[in-house]
PDB file of C-alpha atoms in Angstrom:
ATOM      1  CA  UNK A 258     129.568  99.485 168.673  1.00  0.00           C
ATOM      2  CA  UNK A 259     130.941 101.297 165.198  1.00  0.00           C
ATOM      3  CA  UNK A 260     128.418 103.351 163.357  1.00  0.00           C
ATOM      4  CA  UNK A 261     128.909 103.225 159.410  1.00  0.00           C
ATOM      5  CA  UNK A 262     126.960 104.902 156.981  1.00  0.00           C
ATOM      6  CA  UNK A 263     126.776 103.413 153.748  1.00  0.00           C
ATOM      7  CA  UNK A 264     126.476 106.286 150.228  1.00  0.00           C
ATOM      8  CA  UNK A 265     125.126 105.185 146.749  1.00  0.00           C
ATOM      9  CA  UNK A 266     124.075 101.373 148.474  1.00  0.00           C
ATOM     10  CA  UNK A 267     120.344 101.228 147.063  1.00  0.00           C
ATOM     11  CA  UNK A 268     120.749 101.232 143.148  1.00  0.00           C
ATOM     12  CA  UNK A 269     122.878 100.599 140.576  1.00  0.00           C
ATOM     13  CA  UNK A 270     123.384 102.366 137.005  1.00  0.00           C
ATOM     14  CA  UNK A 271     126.298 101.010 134.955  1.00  0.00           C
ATOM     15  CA  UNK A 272     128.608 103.966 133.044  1.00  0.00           C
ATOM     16  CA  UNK A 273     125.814 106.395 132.866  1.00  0.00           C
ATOM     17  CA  UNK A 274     122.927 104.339 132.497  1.00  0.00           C
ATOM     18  CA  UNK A 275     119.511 105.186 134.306  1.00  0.00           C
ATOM     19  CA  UNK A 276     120.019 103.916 137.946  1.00  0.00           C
ATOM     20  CA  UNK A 277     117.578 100.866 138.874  1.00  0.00           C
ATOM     21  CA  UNK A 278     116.922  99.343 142.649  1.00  0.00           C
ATOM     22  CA  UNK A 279     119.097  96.862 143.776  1.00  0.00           C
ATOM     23  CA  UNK A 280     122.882  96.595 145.352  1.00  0.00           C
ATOM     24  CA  UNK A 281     125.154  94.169 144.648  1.00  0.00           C
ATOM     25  CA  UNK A 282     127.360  95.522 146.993  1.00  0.00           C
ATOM     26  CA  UNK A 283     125.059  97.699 149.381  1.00  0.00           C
ATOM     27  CA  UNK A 284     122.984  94.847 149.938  1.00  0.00           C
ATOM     28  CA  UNK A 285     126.027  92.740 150.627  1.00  0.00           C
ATOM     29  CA  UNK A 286     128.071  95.042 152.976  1.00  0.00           C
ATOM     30  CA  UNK A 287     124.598  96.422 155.092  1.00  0.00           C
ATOM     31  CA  UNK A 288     123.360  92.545 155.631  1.00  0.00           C
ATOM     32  CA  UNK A 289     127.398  91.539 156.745  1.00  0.00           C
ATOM     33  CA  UNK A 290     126.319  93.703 159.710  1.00  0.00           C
ATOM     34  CA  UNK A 291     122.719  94.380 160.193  1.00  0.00           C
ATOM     35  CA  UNK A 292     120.702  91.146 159.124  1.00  0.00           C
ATOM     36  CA  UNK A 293     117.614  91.680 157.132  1.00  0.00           C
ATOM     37  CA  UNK A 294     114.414  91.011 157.901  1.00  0.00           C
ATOM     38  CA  UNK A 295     112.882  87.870 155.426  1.00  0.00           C
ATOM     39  CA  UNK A 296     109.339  88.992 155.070  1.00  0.00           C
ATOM     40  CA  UNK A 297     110.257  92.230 153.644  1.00  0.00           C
ATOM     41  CA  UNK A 298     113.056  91.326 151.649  1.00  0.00           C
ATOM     42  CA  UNK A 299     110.450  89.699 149.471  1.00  0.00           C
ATOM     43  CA  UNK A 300     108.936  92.370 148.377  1.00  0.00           C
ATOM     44  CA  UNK A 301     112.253  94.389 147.862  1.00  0.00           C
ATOM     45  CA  UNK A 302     112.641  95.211 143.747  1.00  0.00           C
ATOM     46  CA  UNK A 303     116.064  94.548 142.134  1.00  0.00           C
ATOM     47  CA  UNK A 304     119.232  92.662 143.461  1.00  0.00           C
ATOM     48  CA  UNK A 305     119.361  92.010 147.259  1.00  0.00           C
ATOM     49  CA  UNK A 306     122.265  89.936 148.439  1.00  0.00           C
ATOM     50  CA  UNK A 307     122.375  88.084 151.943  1.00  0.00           C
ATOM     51  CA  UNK A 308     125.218  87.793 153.457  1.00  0.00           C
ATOM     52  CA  UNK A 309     126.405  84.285 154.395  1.00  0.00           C
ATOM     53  CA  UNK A 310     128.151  85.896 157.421  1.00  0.00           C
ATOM     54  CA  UNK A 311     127.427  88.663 160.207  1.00  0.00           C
ATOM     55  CA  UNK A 312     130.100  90.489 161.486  1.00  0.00           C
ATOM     56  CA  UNK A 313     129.609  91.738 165.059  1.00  0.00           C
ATOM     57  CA  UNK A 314     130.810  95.298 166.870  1.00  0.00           C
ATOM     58  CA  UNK A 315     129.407  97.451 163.608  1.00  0.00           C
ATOM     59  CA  UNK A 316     126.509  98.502 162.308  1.00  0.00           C
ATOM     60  CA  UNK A 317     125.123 100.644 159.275  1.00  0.00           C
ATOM     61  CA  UNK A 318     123.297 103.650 160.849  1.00  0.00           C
ATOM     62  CA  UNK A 319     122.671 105.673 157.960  1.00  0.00           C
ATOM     63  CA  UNK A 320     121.996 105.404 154.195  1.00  0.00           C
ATOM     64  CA  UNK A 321     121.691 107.400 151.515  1.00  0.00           C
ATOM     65  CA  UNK A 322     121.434 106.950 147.551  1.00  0.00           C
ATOM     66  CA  UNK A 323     120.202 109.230 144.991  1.00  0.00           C
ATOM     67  CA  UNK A 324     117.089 107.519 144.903  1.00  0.00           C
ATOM     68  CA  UNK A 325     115.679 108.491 148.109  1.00  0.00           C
ATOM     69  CA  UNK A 326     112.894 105.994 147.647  1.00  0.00           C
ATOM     70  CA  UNK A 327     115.299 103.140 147.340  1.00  0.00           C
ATOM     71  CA  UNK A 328     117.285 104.001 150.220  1.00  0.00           C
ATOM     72  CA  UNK A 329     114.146 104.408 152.434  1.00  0.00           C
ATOM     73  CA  UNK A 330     113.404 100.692 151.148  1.00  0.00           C
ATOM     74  CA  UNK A 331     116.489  98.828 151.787  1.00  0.00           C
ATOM     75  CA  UNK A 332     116.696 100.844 155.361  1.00  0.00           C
ATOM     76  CA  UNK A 333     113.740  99.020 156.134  1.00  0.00           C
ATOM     77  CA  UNK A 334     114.492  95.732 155.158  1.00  0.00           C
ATOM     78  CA  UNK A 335     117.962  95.984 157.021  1.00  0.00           C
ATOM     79  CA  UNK A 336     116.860  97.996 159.582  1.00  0.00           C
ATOM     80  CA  UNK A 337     119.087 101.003 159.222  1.00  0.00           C
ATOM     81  CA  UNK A 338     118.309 104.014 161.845  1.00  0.00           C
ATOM     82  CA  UNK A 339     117.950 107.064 159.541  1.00  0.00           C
ATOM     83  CA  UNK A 340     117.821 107.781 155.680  1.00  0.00           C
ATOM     84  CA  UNK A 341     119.833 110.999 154.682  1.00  0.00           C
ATOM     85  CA  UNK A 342     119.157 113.893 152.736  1.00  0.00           C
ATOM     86  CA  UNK A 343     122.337 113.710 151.255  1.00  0.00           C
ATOM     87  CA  UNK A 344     125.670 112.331 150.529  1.00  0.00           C
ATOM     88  CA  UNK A 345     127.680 114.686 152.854  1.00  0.00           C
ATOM     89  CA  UNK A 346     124.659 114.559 156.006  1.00  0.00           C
ATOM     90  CA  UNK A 347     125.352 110.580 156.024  1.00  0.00           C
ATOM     91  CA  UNK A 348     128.879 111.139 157.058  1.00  0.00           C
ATOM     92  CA  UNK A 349     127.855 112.864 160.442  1.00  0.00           C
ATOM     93  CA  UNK A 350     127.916 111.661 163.891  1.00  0.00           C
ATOM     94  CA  UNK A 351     129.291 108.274 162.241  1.00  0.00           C
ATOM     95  CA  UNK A 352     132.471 106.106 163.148  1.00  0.00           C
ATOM     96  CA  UNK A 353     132.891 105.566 158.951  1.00  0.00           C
ATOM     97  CA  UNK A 354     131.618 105.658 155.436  1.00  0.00           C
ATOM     98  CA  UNK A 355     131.470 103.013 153.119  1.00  0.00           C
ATOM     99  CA  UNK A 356     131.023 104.659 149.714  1.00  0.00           C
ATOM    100  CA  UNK A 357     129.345 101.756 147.585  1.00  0.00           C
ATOM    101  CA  UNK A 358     130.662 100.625 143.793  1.00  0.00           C
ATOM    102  CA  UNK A 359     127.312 102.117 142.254  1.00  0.00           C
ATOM    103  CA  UNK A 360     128.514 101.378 138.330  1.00  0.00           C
ATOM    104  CA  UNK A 361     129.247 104.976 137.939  1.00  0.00           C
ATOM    105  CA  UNK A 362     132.758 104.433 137.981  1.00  0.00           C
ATOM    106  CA  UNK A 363     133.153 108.002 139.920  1.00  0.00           C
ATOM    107  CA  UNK A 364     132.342 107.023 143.721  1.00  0.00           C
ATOM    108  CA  UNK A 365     134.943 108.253 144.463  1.00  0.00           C
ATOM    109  CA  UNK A 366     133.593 111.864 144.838  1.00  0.00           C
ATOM    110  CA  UNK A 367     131.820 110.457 147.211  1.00  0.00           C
ATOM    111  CA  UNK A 368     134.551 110.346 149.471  1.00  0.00           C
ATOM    112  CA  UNK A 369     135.680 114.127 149.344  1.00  0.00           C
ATOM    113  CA  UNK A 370     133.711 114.947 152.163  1.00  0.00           C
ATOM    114  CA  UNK A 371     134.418 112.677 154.939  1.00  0.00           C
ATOM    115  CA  UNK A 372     138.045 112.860 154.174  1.00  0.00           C
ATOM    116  CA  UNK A 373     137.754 116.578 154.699  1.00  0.00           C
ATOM    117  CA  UNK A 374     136.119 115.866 158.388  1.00  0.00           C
ATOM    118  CA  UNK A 375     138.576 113.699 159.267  1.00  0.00           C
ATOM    119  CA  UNK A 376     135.446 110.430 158.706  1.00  0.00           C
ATOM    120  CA  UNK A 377     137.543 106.869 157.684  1.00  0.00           C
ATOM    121  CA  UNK A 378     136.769 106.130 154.050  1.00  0.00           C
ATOM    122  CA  UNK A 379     135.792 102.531 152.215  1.00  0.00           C
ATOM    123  CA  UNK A 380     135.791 103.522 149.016  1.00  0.00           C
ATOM    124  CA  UNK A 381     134.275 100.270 146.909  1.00  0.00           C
ATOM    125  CA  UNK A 382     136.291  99.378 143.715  1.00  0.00           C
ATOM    126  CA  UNK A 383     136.835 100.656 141.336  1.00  0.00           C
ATOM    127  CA  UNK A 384     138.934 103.746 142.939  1.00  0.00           C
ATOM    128  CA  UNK A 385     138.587 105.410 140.176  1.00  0.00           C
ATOM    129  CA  UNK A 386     138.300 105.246 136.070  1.00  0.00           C
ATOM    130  CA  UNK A 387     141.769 106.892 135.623  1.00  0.00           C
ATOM    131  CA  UNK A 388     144.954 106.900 136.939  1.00  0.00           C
ATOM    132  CA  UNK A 389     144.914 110.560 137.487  1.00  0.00           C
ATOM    133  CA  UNK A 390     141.896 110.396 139.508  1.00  0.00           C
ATOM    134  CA  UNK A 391     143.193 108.009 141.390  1.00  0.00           C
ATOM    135  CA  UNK A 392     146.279 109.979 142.136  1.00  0.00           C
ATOM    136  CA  UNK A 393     144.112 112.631 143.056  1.00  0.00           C
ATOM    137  CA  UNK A 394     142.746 110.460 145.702  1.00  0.00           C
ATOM    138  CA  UNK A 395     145.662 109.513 146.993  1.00  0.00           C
ATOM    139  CA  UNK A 396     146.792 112.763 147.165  1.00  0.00           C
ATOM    140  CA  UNK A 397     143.676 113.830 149.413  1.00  0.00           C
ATOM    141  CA  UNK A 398     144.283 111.095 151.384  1.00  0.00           C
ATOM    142  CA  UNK A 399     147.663 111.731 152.183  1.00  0.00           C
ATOM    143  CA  UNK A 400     146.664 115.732 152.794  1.00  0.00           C
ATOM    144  CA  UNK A 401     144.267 114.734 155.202  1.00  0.00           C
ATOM    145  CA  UNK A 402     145.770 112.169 156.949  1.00  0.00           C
ATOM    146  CA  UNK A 403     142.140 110.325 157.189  1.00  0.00           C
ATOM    147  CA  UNK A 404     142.070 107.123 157.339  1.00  0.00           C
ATOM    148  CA  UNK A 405     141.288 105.454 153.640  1.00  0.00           C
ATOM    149  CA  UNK A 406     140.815 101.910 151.979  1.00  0.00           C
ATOM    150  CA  UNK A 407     139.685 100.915 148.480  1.00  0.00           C
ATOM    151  CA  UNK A 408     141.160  97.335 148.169  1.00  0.00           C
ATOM    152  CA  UNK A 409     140.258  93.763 146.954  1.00  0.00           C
ATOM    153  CA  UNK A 410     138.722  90.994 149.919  1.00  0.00           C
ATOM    154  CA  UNK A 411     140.701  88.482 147.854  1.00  0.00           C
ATOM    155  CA  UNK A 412     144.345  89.560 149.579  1.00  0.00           C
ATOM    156  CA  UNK A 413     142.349  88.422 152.483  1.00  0.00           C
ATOM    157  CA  UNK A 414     141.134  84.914 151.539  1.00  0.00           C
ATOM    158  CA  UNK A 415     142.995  82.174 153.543  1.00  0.00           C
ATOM    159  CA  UNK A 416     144.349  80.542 150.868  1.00  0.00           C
ATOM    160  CA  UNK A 417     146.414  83.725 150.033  1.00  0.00           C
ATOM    161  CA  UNK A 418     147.325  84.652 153.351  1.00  0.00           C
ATOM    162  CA  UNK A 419     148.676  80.353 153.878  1.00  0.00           C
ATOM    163  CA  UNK A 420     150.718  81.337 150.391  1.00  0.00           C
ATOM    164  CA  UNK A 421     152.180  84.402 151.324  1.00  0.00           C
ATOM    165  CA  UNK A 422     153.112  82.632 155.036  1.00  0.00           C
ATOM    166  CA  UNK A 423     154.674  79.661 153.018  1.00  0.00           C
ATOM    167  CA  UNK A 424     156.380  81.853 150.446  1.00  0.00           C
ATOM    168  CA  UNK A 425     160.202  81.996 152.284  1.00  0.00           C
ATOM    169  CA  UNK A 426     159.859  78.515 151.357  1.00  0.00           C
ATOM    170  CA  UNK A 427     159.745  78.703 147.892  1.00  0.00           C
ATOM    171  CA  UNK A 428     162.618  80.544 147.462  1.00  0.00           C
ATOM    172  CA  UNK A 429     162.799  83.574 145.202  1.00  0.00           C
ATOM    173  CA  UNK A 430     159.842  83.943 143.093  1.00  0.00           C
ATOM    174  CA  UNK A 431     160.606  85.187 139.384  1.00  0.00           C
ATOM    175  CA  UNK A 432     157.131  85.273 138.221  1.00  0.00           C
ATOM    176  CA  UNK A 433     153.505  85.013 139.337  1.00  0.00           C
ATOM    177  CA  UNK A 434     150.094  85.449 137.561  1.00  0.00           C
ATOM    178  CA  UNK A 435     146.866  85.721 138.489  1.00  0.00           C
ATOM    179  CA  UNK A 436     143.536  86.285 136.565  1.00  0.00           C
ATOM    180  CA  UNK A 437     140.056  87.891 136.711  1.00  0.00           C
ATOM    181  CA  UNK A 438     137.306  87.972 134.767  1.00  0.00           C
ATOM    182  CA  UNK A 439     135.452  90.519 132.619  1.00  0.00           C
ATOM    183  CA  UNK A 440     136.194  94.297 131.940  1.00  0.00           C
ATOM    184  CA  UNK A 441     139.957  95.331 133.388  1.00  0.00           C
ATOM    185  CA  UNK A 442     139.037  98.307 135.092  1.00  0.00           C
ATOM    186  CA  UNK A 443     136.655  96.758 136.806  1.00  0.00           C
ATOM    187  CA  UNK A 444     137.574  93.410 137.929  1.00  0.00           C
ATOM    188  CA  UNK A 445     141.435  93.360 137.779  1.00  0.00           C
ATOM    189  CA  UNK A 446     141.982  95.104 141.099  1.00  0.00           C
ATOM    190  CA  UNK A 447     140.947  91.278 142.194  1.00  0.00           C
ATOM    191  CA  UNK A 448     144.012  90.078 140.560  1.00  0.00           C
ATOM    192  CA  UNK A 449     146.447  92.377 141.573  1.00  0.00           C
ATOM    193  CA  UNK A 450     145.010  92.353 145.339  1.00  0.00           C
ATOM    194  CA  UNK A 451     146.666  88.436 144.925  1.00  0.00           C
ATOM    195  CA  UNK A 452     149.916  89.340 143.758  1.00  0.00           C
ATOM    196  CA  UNK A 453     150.049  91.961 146.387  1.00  0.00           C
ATOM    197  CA  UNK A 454     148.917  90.075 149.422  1.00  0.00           C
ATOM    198  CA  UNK A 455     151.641  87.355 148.853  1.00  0.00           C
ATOM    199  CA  UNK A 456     154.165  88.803 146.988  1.00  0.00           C
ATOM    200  CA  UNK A 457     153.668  92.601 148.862  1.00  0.00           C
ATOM    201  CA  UNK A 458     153.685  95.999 147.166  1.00  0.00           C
ATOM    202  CA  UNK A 459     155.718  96.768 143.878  1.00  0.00           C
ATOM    203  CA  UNK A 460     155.083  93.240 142.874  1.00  0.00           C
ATOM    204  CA  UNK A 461     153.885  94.640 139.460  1.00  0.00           C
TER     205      UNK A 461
END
């Protein structure tokens, strides 16, 4: 059984805003593989998001979020083993970390320390705000040698992955869109996670 950790899962504060319970994504990724228990995810404040599917051989072991309180809260609804005191004490003793999109747009400091220990990364999208950062992330990555993802689920969808199978079919391919919706920065790694997963990398 893999033992994640989950960072920055329990609230949510977009571009500097004050942070307020709730997960879009923490709640999403911690249900995927521990459940939740009903009952008390009724009386859970803010945005909790069930999972339509459970994904067996992981679990999330650990949580932590800058609101303590918050953490302790969703750990208890999705019956995650130990809260911790901080960002880098949730990447010990754990198979990996998934560092959560938390609307700062800078998770990916997050990630610093378990790339340091050698802990696999998730880093949640966006990577980063800038292409420098991001560089600097890859940079890190490739200095560590740890193993790292920050990526769009769409490349996965099967629709995609039938495409990208049927492509040598088509013959050569001189040009492909694909869209998303609302801010760039934010959203358009879905789009290019497309054009990647059937057409490959350097597609754009």
């Amino acid at each position: 059984m893999r033992r994640f950790a989950v960072i920055s899962a329990a609230t949510y504060g977009y571009m500097g805003a004050p942070r307020t319970p709730g997960s879009h994504h923490g709640t999403a990724f911690t249900t995927t593989f521990n459940g939740w228990d009903e009952e008390k995810a009724k009386t859970l404040e803010g945005t909790f998001v069930k999972s339509g599917r459970r994904l067996e051989g992981a679990r999330v072991v650990k949580i932590w979020d800058p609101d303590l309180a918050a953490a302790k809260r969703l750990a208890d609804v999705c019956g995650i083993d130990e809260v911790a005191a901080s960002a880098e004490a949730a990447c010990d003793g754990v198979d990996a970390v998934l560092i959560i999109d938390d609307g700062s747009g800078a998770q990916w400091k997050y990630a610093v320390h378990p790339l340091k220990k050698g802990v696999p990364v998730f880093c949640d999208k966006p990577l980063a705000m800038t292409a420098r950062e991001a560089q600097g992330v890859a940079k890190m990555v490739r200095e560590t040698k740890t193993p790292f993802m920050s990526a769009s689920s769409l490349r996965f969808v099967p629709d995609i992955v039938k495409l990208r199978e049927e492509l040598p079919q088509l013959g050569n391919v001189y040009l492909a869109s694909a869209a998303c919706g609302n801010e760039l920065v934010y959203y358009g790694i879905h789009a290019l996670s497309m054009i990647y997963g059937v057409l490959g990398g350097g597609a754009v």
